[in-house]
Amino acid sequence: MFNFPDPTQAQLTEDGQLKHFLDIEGLPESLLLELLDTADSFVDMSEQQVKKVPLLRGKTVANLFFENSTRTLSTFELAAKRLSADVLNLNISTSSTKKGETLKDTLMTLEAMHSDMFVVRHSDSGAAHFIASQVTPNVAIINAGDGRHAHPTQAMLDMMTIRRHKGGFKHLKVAIVGDILHSRVARSQIHALRILGVPEIRLIAPRTLLPRNVEMLGVKVFTNMAQGLRDADVVIMLRLQKERMTSALLPSESEFFKLYGLSEEKLAFAHPEAIVMHPGPINRGVEIASSVADGPKSVILNQVTNGIAVRMAVMSMAMSGQVAERAKKLEAGE
Ligand code: CP
């Protein structure tokens, strides 16, 4: 576990531009909207014959994934390539970290190769903040998920998906269902939904899978699906993170599905136009029925597609913040 410096100070330039992307907490609404608008512009570009822009030409992006990933790693790689960056995917299982090299030495080695951006996934909360505090100021750090703490690009691709399907945020009831306790995604989503002005955020879970005092985040808590889903416009399902459970928090998966799994019957409590989301990977028959995951209200694969545009937006904005900060320091003779 690492410490967290002030997230806003750590990730913004003096002029309020993004220079790292570590956490949603503390970011202004205007910056989140700029990020979503920038991502929308990249969607149009992805529909062109040539899906590349030169915004990161000559820059090197290193993907450092110390924990498994399918969606996040592949969409960051695609996003960096569409921005014309050179991309280095460090294979942690065959890297020198397996020979006892410290994280700091691995970072210094990659800095010596003149990397401009590290995209970091790590099982320890605070890892991305720690790395941002260790590297030279010219390297942008993007948090691709740290422990139970935050997954800010996932939350922003979720916000993009909600906005594209629902037209905005300020009229919505959003229900987040399942293993809230271990979910970095839920934490980042709650911050993003609050900043973007969603009036009603509901969490639905058994008490054993809810963080203590979670109501302080400005959410309504339900332990019953029928009550929590009533009239919801957006239903976000979460995976049971058994790898992070240190004690038995559930009777069984089948009991969990019976009470909290999203079946067509339970989905009928939500608004008739509701959309169903899931950050993935999904566990069919545990938190969601196949007929719902593959059904007409599911936007799960749209989330994956939107991940490319959102990650392009995050990388291009952080890089331009870095360039602006460097120019200001040069002008000041630093
Ligand atoms: N949603 C998400 O982070 O998926 P991956 O673990 O596959 O990257």
Tab-separated table of C-alpha atoms and ligand atoms in Angstrom:
chain	number	residue	atom	x	y	z
A	1	MET	CA	0.000	0.000	0.000
A	2	PHE	CA	1.363	3.438	-0.983
A	3	ASN	CA	0.487	6.905	0.340
A	4	PHE	CA	-1.736	9.347	-1.569
A	5	PRO	CA	-0.544	12.914	-2.063
A	6	ASP	CA	-3.291	15.482	-2.834
A	7	PRO	CA	-4.760	14.028	-6.061
A	8	THR	CA	-5.702	17.385	-7.594
A	9	GLN	CA	-2.290	18.973	-7.032
A	10	ALA	CA	-0.500	15.866	-8.220
A	11	GLN	CA	-2.290	15.631	-11.564
A	12	LEU	CA	-2.939	19.209	-12.713
A	13	THR	CA	-0.574	21.947	-13.937
A	14	GLU	CA	-0.718	25.392	-12.304
A	15	ASP	CA	-3.058	26.405	-15.146
A	16	GLY	CA	-5.440	23.520	-14.378
A	17	GLN	CA	-4.438	21.325	-17.326
A	18	LEU	CA	-4.115	17.576	-16.920
A	19	LYS	CA	-0.469	16.415	-16.650
A	20	HIS	CA	-1.084	12.998	-15.017
A	21	PHE	CA	-4.398	11.102	-14.739
A	22	LEU	CA	-4.398	9.402	-11.356
A	23	ASP	CA	-7.874	9.802	-9.882
A	24	ILE	CA	-11.245	11.409	-10.648
A	25	GLU	CA	-11.630	12.762	-7.103
A	26	GLY	CA	-11.099	16.518	-6.949
A	27	LEU	CA	-11.192	17.168	-10.698
A	28	PRO	CA	-13.486	19.980	-11.884
A	29	GLU	CA	-16.618	19.245	-13.942
A	30	SER	CA	-15.241	21.414	-16.780
A	31	LEU	CA	-12.199	19.122	-17.148
A	32	LEU	CA	-14.334	15.953	-17.194
A	33	LEU	CA	-16.582	17.512	-19.861
A	34	GLU	CA	-13.532	18.587	-21.915
A	35	LEU	CA	-12.285	15.001	-21.704
A	36	LEU	CA	-15.655	13.624	-22.873
A	37	ASP	CA	-15.874	16.148	-25.735
A	38	THR	CA	-12.323	15.301	-26.837
A	39	ALA	CA	-13.174	11.583	-26.711
A	40	ASP	CA	-16.291	12.217	-28.849
A	41	SER	CA	-14.104	13.874	-31.490
A	42	PHE	CA	-11.908	10.746	-31.593
A	43	VAL	CA	-14.976	8.538	-32.209
A	44	ASP	CA	-15.600	10.415	-35.464
A	45	MET	CA	-11.939	9.856	-36.389
A	46	SER	CA	-12.208	6.103	-35.687
A	47	GLU	CA	-14.879	5.899	-38.358
A	48	GLN	CA	-12.473	7.271	-41.031
A	49	GLN	CA	-10.457	5.013	-43.373
A	50	VAL	CA	-7.161	6.134	-41.780
A	51	LYS	CA	-7.645	5.930	-38.008
A	52	LYS	CA	-4.515	7.838	-36.987
A	53	VAL	CA	-3.666	11.360	-35.827
A	54	PRO	CA	-0.114	12.650	-35.165
A	55	LEU	CA	-0.765	14.068	-31.662
A	56	LEU	CA	1.779	11.754	-29.965
A	57	ARG	CA	4.169	11.340	-32.919
A	58	GLY	CA	7.742	10.933	-31.642
A	59	LYS	CA	6.533	10.109	-28.108
A	60	THR	CA	7.046	6.771	-26.341
A	61	VAL	CA	4.286	5.258	-24.221
A	62	ALA	CA	5.224	2.385	-21.870
A	63	ASN	CA	2.399	0.135	-20.644
A	64	LEU	CA	3.403	-1.232	-17.224
A	65	PHE	CA	0.794	-3.780	-16.195
A	66	PHE	CA	1.736	-5.470	-12.917
A	67	GLU	CA	-1.748	-7.094	-12.813
A	68	ASN	CA	-3.743	-8.964	-15.488
A	69	SER	CA	-5.868	-7.071	-18.006
A	70	THR	CA	-7.594	-7.661	-21.329
A	71	ARG	CA	-9.695	-4.553	-22.074
A	72	THR	CA	-7.586	-1.834	-20.458
A	73	LEU	CA	-4.213	-2.961	-21.804
A	74	SER	CA	-5.455	-3.567	-25.365
A	75	THR	CA	-7.415	-0.317	-25.601
A	76	PHE	CA	-4.506	1.729	-24.186
A	77	GLU	CA	-2.215	0.116	-26.770
A	78	LEU	CA	-4.644	0.821	-29.611
A	79	ALA	CA	-5.254	4.371	-28.366
A	80	ALA	CA	-1.524	5.147	-28.207
A	81	LYS	CA	-0.994	3.717	-31.707
A	82	ARG	CA	-3.909	5.759	-33.091
A	83	LEU	CA	-2.190	8.846	-31.648
A	84	SER	CA	0.979	7.745	-33.563
A	85	ALA	CA	3.069	7.043	-30.410
A	86	ASP	CA	5.715	4.315	-30.167
A	87	VAL	CA	4.349	1.751	-27.707
A	88	LEU	CA	6.276	-0.478	-25.353
A	89	ASN	CA	4.338	-3.212	-23.504
A	90	LEU	CA	6.472	-4.381	-20.602
A	91	ASN	CA	5.813	-8.056	-19.927
A	92	ILE	CA	5.983	-8.069	-16.150
A	93	SER	CA	6.026	-11.873	-15.903
A	94	THR	CA	9.335	-11.953	-17.846
A	95	SER	CA	10.738	-8.595	-16.671
A	96	SER	CA	13.540	-8.015	-14.149
A	97	THR	CA	10.976	-7.276	-11.396
A	98	LYS	CA	10.838	-11.098	-11.187
A	99	LYS	CA	14.577	-11.078	-10.361
A	100	GLY	CA	14.116	-8.785	-7.386
A	101	GLU	CA	14.480	-5.405	-9.138
A	102	THR	CA	12.576	-2.694	-7.219
A	103	LEU	CA	9.736	-0.757	-8.821
A	104	LYS	CA	11.884	2.384	-8.607
A	105	ASP	CA	14.774	0.754	-10.478
A	106	THR	CA	12.383	-0.541	-13.173
A	107	LEU	CA	11.023	3.007	-13.580
A	108	MET	CA	14.505	4.566	-13.790
A	109	THR	CA	15.462	1.990	-16.438
A	110	LEU	CA	12.430	2.886	-18.553
A	111	GLU	CA	13.056	6.610	-18.051
A	112	ALA	CA	16.582	6.082	-19.367
A	113	MET	CA	14.941	4.909	-22.616
A	114	HIS	CA	13.282	8.365	-22.827
A	115	SER	CA	9.718	7.205	-22.224
A	116	ASP	CA	7.237	10.085	-22.205
A	117	MET	CA	4.304	8.332	-20.561
A	118	PHE	CA	3.773	5.370	-18.232
A	119	VAL	CA	0.375	3.669	-18.187
A	120	VAL	CA	0.318	1.775	-14.898
A	121	ARG	CA	-1.823	-1.023	-13.511
A	122	HIS	CA	-0.870	-2.349	-10.085
A	123	SER	CA	-2.527	-4.451	-7.385
A	124	ASP	CA	-1.508	-1.971	-4.650
A	125	SER	CA	-3.663	1.090	-3.977
A	126	GLY	CA	-1.666	4.290	-4.476
A	127	ALA	CA	0.892	2.773	-6.884
A	128	ALA	CA	0.210	5.310	-9.668
A	129	HIS	CA	0.504	8.249	-7.224
A	130	PHE	CA	3.773	6.802	-5.918
A	131	ILE	CA	5.165	6.483	-9.433
A	132	ALA	CA	4.084	10.052	-10.286
A	133	SER	CA	6.025	11.259	-7.238
A	134	GLN	CA	9.168	9.317	-8.252
A	135	VAL	CA	9.621	9.919	-11.987
A	136	THR	CA	11.107	13.042	-13.596
A	137	PRO	CA	8.493	15.769	-14.135
A	138	ASN	CA	8.482	15.235	-17.920
A	139	VAL	CA	6.888	11.769	-17.757
A	140	ALA	CA	3.067	11.614	-17.649
A	141	ILE	CA	1.554	8.883	-15.459
A	142	ILE	CA	-1.844	7.398	-16.295
A	143	ASN	CA	-3.531	5.198	-13.703
A	144	ALA	CA	-4.925	2.062	-15.382
A	145	GLY	CA	-6.268	0.685	-12.066
A	146	ASP	CA	-4.579	0.570	-8.635
A	147	GLY	CA	-5.720	-1.972	-6.053
A	148	ARG	CA	-9.133	-1.124	-4.608
A	149	HIS	CA	-8.492	2.595	-5.004
A	150	ALA	CA	-9.256	3.972	-8.480
A	151	HIS	CA	-9.754	3.161	-12.166
A	152	PRO	CA	-10.268	6.631	-13.602
A	153	THR	CA	-10.166	5.847	-17.341
A	154	GLN	CA	-12.763	3.083	-16.818
A	155	ALA	CA	-15.025	5.566	-15.031
A	156	MET	CA	-14.628	8.090	-17.855
A	157	LEU	CA	-15.429	5.555	-20.588
A	158	ASP	CA	-18.491	4.663	-18.525
A	159	MET	CA	-19.467	8.362	-18.367
A	160	MET	CA	-18.976	8.611	-22.128
A	161	THR	CA	-21.232	5.590	-22.652
A	162	ILE	CA	-23.908	7.038	-20.351
A	163	ARG	CA	-23.812	10.444	-22.068
A	164	ARG	CA	-24.018	8.946	-25.551
A	165	HIS	CA	-27.052	6.816	-24.583
A	166	LYS	CA	-28.832	9.163	-22.166
A	167	GLY	CA	-27.899	12.607	-23.516
A	168	GLY	CA	-26.571	13.994	-20.208
A	169	PHE	CA	-26.285	13.381	-16.478
A	170	LYS	CA	-28.426	15.811	-14.529
A	171	HIS	CA	-31.719	13.879	-14.834
A	172	LEU	CA	-30.500	10.347	-14.099
A	173	LYS	CA	-30.949	7.656	-11.484
A	174	VAL	CA	-27.885	5.400	-11.627
A	175	ALA	CA	-27.696	2.092	-9.723
A	176	ILE	CA	-24.328	0.370	-9.103
A	177	VAL	CA	-24.808	-3.266	-8.052
A	178	GLY	CA	-22.584	-5.928	-6.483
A	179	ASP	CA	-19.140	-6.016	-4.931
A	180	ILE	CA	-18.763	-2.318	-4.084
A	181	LEU	CA	-16.329	-3.068	-1.231
A	182	HIS	CA	-13.490	-4.268	-3.463
A	183	SER	CA	-14.269	-2.167	-6.524
A	184	ARG	CA	-11.902	0.569	-7.698
A	185	VAL	CA	-14.311	1.033	-10.620
A	186	ALA	CA	-17.273	1.835	-8.326
A	187	ARG	CA	-15.219	4.356	-6.360
A	188	SER	CA	-14.137	6.205	-9.508
A	189	GLN	CA	-17.646	6.013	-10.982
A	190	ILE	CA	-19.199	7.528	-7.826
A	191	HIS	CA	-16.780	10.480	-7.952
A	192	ALA	CA	-17.398	11.012	-11.688
A	193	LEU	CA	-21.202	10.752	-11.384
A	194	ARG	CA	-21.231	13.241	-8.502
A	195	ILE	CA	-18.953	15.740	-10.276
A	196	LEU	CA	-21.095	15.509	-13.437
A	197	GLY	CA	-24.252	16.252	-11.431
A	198	VAL	CA	-26.141	12.937	-11.351
A	199	PRO	CA	-28.879	13.613	-8.759
A	200	GLU	CA	-29.421	10.034	-7.579
A	201	ILE	CA	-26.635	7.468	-7.196
A	202	ARG	CA	-27.724	4.175	-5.644
A	203	LEU	CA	-25.546	1.329	-4.419
A	204	ILE	CA	-27.149	-2.114	-4.176
A	205	ALA	CA	-25.270	-4.882	-2.350
A	206	PRO	CA	-25.308	-7.104	0.694
A	207	ARG	CA	-23.940	-5.267	3.749
A	208	THR	CA	-20.822	-7.476	3.667
A	209	LEU	CA	-19.891	-6.043	0.247
A	210	LEU	CA	-20.399	-2.365	1.126
A	211	PRO	CA	-17.637	-0.160	2.574
A	212	ARG	CA	-18.375	1.199	6.049
A	213	ASN	CA	-19.890	4.739	6.004
A	214	VAL	CA	-20.256	4.640	2.211
A	215	GLU	CA	-23.308	6.941	2.527
A	216	MET	CA	-20.827	9.766	3.194
A	217	LEU	CA	-20.016	9.692	-0.537
A	218	GLY	CA	-23.504	11.078	-1.232
A	219	VAL	CA	-25.110	7.809	-2.348
A	220	LYS	CA	-28.290	5.941	-1.344
A	221	VAL	CA	-27.727	2.389	-0.124
A	222	PHE	CA	-30.068	-0.545	-0.797
A	223	THR	CA	-29.732	-4.193	0.153
A	224	ASN	CA	-32.767	-5.206	-1.916
A	225	MET	CA	-32.670	-5.317	-5.736
A	226	ALA	CA	-36.387	-4.620	-6.311
A	227	GLN	CA	-36.196	-1.410	-4.261
A	228	GLY	CA	-32.784	-0.278	-5.518
A	229	LEU	CA	-33.492	-0.855	-9.216
A	230	ARG	CA	-36.933	0.816	-9.246
A	231	ASP	CA	-37.044	3.260	-12.202
A	232	ALA	CA	-33.235	3.305	-12.559
A	233	ASP	CA	-32.048	4.754	-15.902
A	234	VAL	CA	-28.635	3.126	-15.761
A	235	VAL	CA	-27.783	-0.210	-14.104
A	236	ILE	CA	-24.060	-0.875	-13.612
A	237	MET	CA	-23.204	-4.442	-12.577
A	238	LEU	CA	-19.867	-5.286	-10.907
A	239	ARG	CA	-17.849	-8.489	-10.781
A	240	LEU	CA	-17.396	-10.338	-7.493
A	241	GLN	CA	-13.672	-9.774	-6.847
A	242	LYS	CA	-12.906	-13.064	-5.149
A	243	GLU	CA	-9.148	-12.452	-5.531
A	244	ARG	CA	-9.465	-9.468	-3.165
A	245	MET	CA	-11.709	-11.188	-0.581
A	246	THR	CA	-9.732	-12.076	2.540
A	247	SER	CA	-12.645	-13.774	4.323
A	248	ALA	CA	-15.913	-15.477	3.342
A	249	LEU	CA	-18.229	-12.544	2.634
A	250	LEU	CA	-20.870	-14.546	0.750
A	251	PRO	CA	-22.788	-17.772	1.321
A	252	SER	CA	-22.266	-19.015	-2.285
A	253	GLU	CA	-22.207	-17.740	-5.874
A	254	SER	CA	-25.607	-19.289	-6.621
A	255	GLU	CA	-27.129	-17.599	-3.551
A	256	PHE	CA	-25.536	-14.307	-4.648
A	257	PHE	CA	-27.019	-14.664	-8.136
A	258	LYS	CA	-30.449	-15.429	-6.670
A	259	LEU	CA	-30.411	-12.248	-4.571
A	260	TYR	CA	-28.222	-9.798	-6.543
A	261	GLY	CA	-27.616	-11.273	-10.008
A	262	LEU	CA	-29.205	-9.242	-12.811
A	263	SER	CA	-31.847	-11.460	-14.415
A	264	GLU	CA	-34.537	-10.283	-16.852
A	265	GLU	CA	-37.060	-10.456	-13.995
A	266	LYS	CA	-35.032	-8.111	-11.793
A	267	LEU	CA	-34.208	-5.785	-14.698
A	268	ALA	CA	-37.967	-5.283	-15.192
A	269	PHE	CA	-37.937	-3.130	-11.995
A	270	ALA	CA	-35.724	-0.557	-13.759
A	271	HIS	CA	-36.980	2.137	-16.174
A	272	PRO	CA	-38.204	0.593	-19.474
A	273	GLU	CA	-35.462	2.540	-21.354
A	274	ALA	CA	-32.714	1.567	-18.873
A	275	ILE	CA	-29.267	0.598	-20.121
A	276	VAL	CA	-27.171	-2.199	-18.554
A	277	MET	CA	-23.427	-1.718	-18.093
A	278	HIS	CA	-20.539	-3.796	-16.745
A	279	PRO	CA	-16.822	-2.866	-16.751
A	280	GLY	CA	-15.878	-6.489	-17.450
A	281	PRO	CA	-14.659	-9.120	-17.195
A	282	ILE	CA	-18.207	-10.462	-16.725
A	283	ASN	CA	-19.032	-13.649	-14.833
A	284	ARG	CA	-22.173	-15.044	-16.457
A	285	GLY	CA	-24.570	-16.616	-13.978
A	286	VAL	CA	-22.791	-14.975	-11.011
A	287	GLU	CA	-23.571	-11.237	-11.244
A	288	ILE	CA	-25.406	-11.181	-14.581
A	289	ALA	CA	-27.548	-13.598	-16.620
A	290	SER	CA	-26.377	-14.258	-20.186
A	291	SER	CA	-29.770	-13.183	-21.530
A	292	VAL	CA	-29.214	-9.712	-19.963
A	293	ALA	CA	-25.506	-9.421	-20.844
A	294	ASP	CA	-26.317	-10.206	-24.494
A	295	GLY	CA	-29.764	-8.572	-24.464
A	296	PRO	CA	-31.069	-5.371	-26.093
A	297	LYS	CA	-30.460	-3.129	-23.053
A	298	SER	CA	-26.812	-4.158	-22.697
A	299	VAL	CA	-24.170	-1.595	-23.745
A	300	ILE	CA	-21.249	-3.628	-22.383
A	301	LEU	CA	-19.419	-3.875	-25.717
A	302	ASN	CA	-20.054	-0.165	-26.447
A	303	GLN	CA	-18.156	0.515	-23.211
A	304	VAL	CA	-15.150	-1.379	-24.582
A	305	THR	CA	-15.246	0.550	-27.878
A	306	ASN	CA	-15.568	3.896	-26.057
A	307	GLY	CA	-12.490	2.948	-24.021
A	308	ILE	CA	-10.271	3.596	-27.060
A	309	ALA	CA	-11.556	7.153	-27.588
A	310	VAL	CA	-11.459	8.018	-23.877
A	311	ARG	CA	-7.890	6.734	-23.536
A	312	MET	CA	-6.850	8.714	-26.623
A	313	ALA	CA	-8.372	11.814	-24.995
A	314	VAL	CA	-6.631	11.205	-21.652
A	315	MET	CA	-3.231	10.579	-23.268
A	316	SER	CA	-3.392	13.562	-25.625
A	317	MET	CA	-4.586	15.949	-22.878
A	318	ALA	CA	-1.936	14.771	-20.378
A	319	MET	CA	0.796	15.087	-22.999
A	320	SER	CA	-0.255	18.600	-23.939
A	321	GLY	CA	-0.344	19.535	-20.217
A	322	GLN	CA	3.213	18.187	-19.860
A	323	VAL	CA	4.406	20.171	-22.899
A	324	ALA	CA	2.734	23.379	-21.619
A	325	GLU	CA	4.287	22.972	-18.172
A	326	ARG	CA	7.735	22.360	-19.613
A	327	ALA	CA	7.451	25.478	-21.827
A	328	LYS	CA	6.435	27.571	-18.804
A	329	LYS	CA	9.397	26.308	-16.782
A	330	LEU	CA	11.802	27.039	-19.646
A	331	GLU	CA	10.391	30.552	-19.952
A	332	ALA	CA	10.893	31.045	-16.216
A	333	GLY	CA	14.490	29.817	-16.600
A	334	GLU	CA	13.943	26.761	-14.351
B	1	CP	N1	-12.521	-3.265	-16.874
B	1	CP	C1	-11.238	-3.692	-16.794
B	1	CP	O1	-10.385	-3.053	-16.149
B	1	CP	O2	-10.980	-4.837	-17.493
B	1	CP	P1	-9.545	-5.510	-17.657
B	1	CP	O3	-9.148	-6.047	-16.300
B	1	CP	O4	-9.738	-6.594	-18.690
B	1	CP	O5	-8.587	-4.452	-18.099
